[in-house]
């Protein structure tokens, strides 16, 4: 009897301890930052990620998606994820150059020939090198999403040649490379948070910006900027990035489950992306936006030679990476 009681007590305290651990694990709420609105491919994919992670980890990790950038602008959110204050972010590599200089290579205009080229690079060894560089700076890139290709739009006139950029003020993302890019094309660039662009277009603080069709449409910029000129000058991948501080507390088994969910989410996003791009293009044209192909795409590419030369002069260690990306066919 005595022996039995002792055994029972031990079992009871073990149960209390494990209930305690389960309780702590259940409280692992992961705030997930997204810049885009509900229904945008990235947000739909992140919602899938959140639900898959919650199910697969039996509630030990419970991500919640905060859309529309309500948790802050992209540069702020990057810092908050690095600090562990936000657990996950769907980040574009554009504003990442300040933190992880190697990612600036992805912001060089025309570095990728097309989206397939970008996929090949990011899904292979080179993509892994970017992931490694990001994780040294507090961000674990679990998978890579699409953001199509970016072109210029404005409120004044179609851009046919670089000369048409003269005198126009374009909003760019937070990265000096984009200021140089617009400058070498003959326009004026203003770095600005995405959330401020609509109002700035409306009030004439800026004349234009540059983005892919889904962003141009979902941000309502197309209501004000009636000229969209296809330059396809940037193809920038986006990550699902988890804070290293948060990640380090996750068990190896749960890391595997979360990674699997992130890869599945990126696959969903890429499928939805293709459909949404076509739909957004059709919608903006139907609303009266004039879309034109630039007359001489090569003139835009040639104008970028000094941007590459200056970049390589300032970052000689990254030249091989540029050549390696260009060599992927
Ligand atoms: C979008 C991208 C966002 C953000 C935005 C911008 O295409 O998905 O993450 O970078 O562009 O221009 O700021």
PDB file of C-alpha atoms and ligand atoms in Angstrom, residues 33 35-36 40 42 74 90-92 95 147 150 171 173 192-194 210-212 215 238 273, ligand 1:
ATOM      1  CA  UNK A  33       3.080  40.608 -40.053  1.00  0.00           C
ATOM      2  CA  UNK A  35       1.569  44.352 -45.504  1.00  0.00           C
ATOM      3  CA  UNK A  36      -1.216  43.362 -47.890  1.00  0.00           C
ATOM      4  CA  UNK A  40      -4.165  39.107 -51.442  1.00  0.00           C
ATOM      5  CA  UNK A  42       0.370  36.403 -49.684  1.00  0.00           C
ATOM      6  CA  UNK A  74       7.918  47.078 -43.506  1.00  0.00           C
ATOM      7  CA  UNK A  90       6.305  38.148 -45.038  1.00  0.00           C
ATOM      8  CA  UNK A  91       9.133  40.405 -46.164  1.00  0.00           C
ATOM      9  CA  UNK A  92      10.136  41.671 -49.558  1.00  0.00           C
ATOM     10  CA  UNK A  95      14.099  46.982 -47.886  1.00  0.00           C
ATOM     11  CA  UNK A 147       6.100  39.255 -56.097  1.00  0.00           C
ATOM     12  CA  UNK A 150       7.670  45.705 -60.985  1.00  0.00           C
ATOM     13  CA  UNK A 171       8.186  56.782 -54.720  1.00  0.00           C
ATOM     14  CA  UNK A 173      11.059  51.392 -51.375  1.00  0.00           C
ATOM     15  CA  UNK A 192       8.558  56.294 -48.671  1.00  0.00           C
ATOM     16  CA  UNK A 193       6.555  53.699 -46.716  1.00  0.00           C
ATOM     17  CA  UNK A 194       4.070  51.764 -48.836  1.00  0.00           C
ATOM     18  CA  UNK A 210       6.586  51.297 -59.227  1.00  0.00           C
ATOM     19  CA  UNK A 211       5.105  47.949 -58.389  1.00  0.00           C
ATOM     20  CA  UNK A 212       3.572  44.727 -59.692  1.00  0.00           C
ATOM     21  CA  UNK A 215      -0.016  45.756 -55.471  1.00  0.00           C
ATOM     22  CA  UNK A 238       9.787  37.641 -50.624  1.00  0.00           C
ATOM     23  CA  UNK A 273      -0.043  34.864 -57.585  1.00  0.00           C
TER      24      UNK A 273
HETATM   25  C1  LIG B   1       4.892  44.953 -52.762  1.00  0.00           C
HETATM   26  C2  LIG B   1       5.512  43.987 -51.778  1.00  0.00           C
HETATM   27  C3  LIG B   1       5.474  44.572 -50.401  1.00  0.00           C
HETATM   28  C4  LIG B   1       6.098  45.943 -50.376  1.00  0.00           C
HETATM   29  C5  LIG B   1       5.511  46.825 -51.465  1.00  0.00           C
HETATM   30  C6  LIG B   1       6.213  48.173 -51.538  1.00  0.00           C
HETATM   31  O1  LIG B   1       4.977  44.425 -54.059  1.00  0.00           O
HETATM   32  O2  LIG B   1       4.793  42.777 -51.782  1.00  0.00           O
HETATM   33  O3  LIG B   1       6.131  43.738 -49.474  1.00  0.00           O
HETATM   34  O4  LIG B   1       7.467  45.816 -50.528  1.00  0.00           O
HETATM   35  O5  LIG B   1       5.587  46.183 -52.716  1.00  0.00           O
HETATM   36  O6  LIG B   1       6.376  48.678 -52.627  1.00  0.00           O
HETATM   37  O7  LIG B   1       6.593  48.701 -50.496  1.00  0.00           O
END
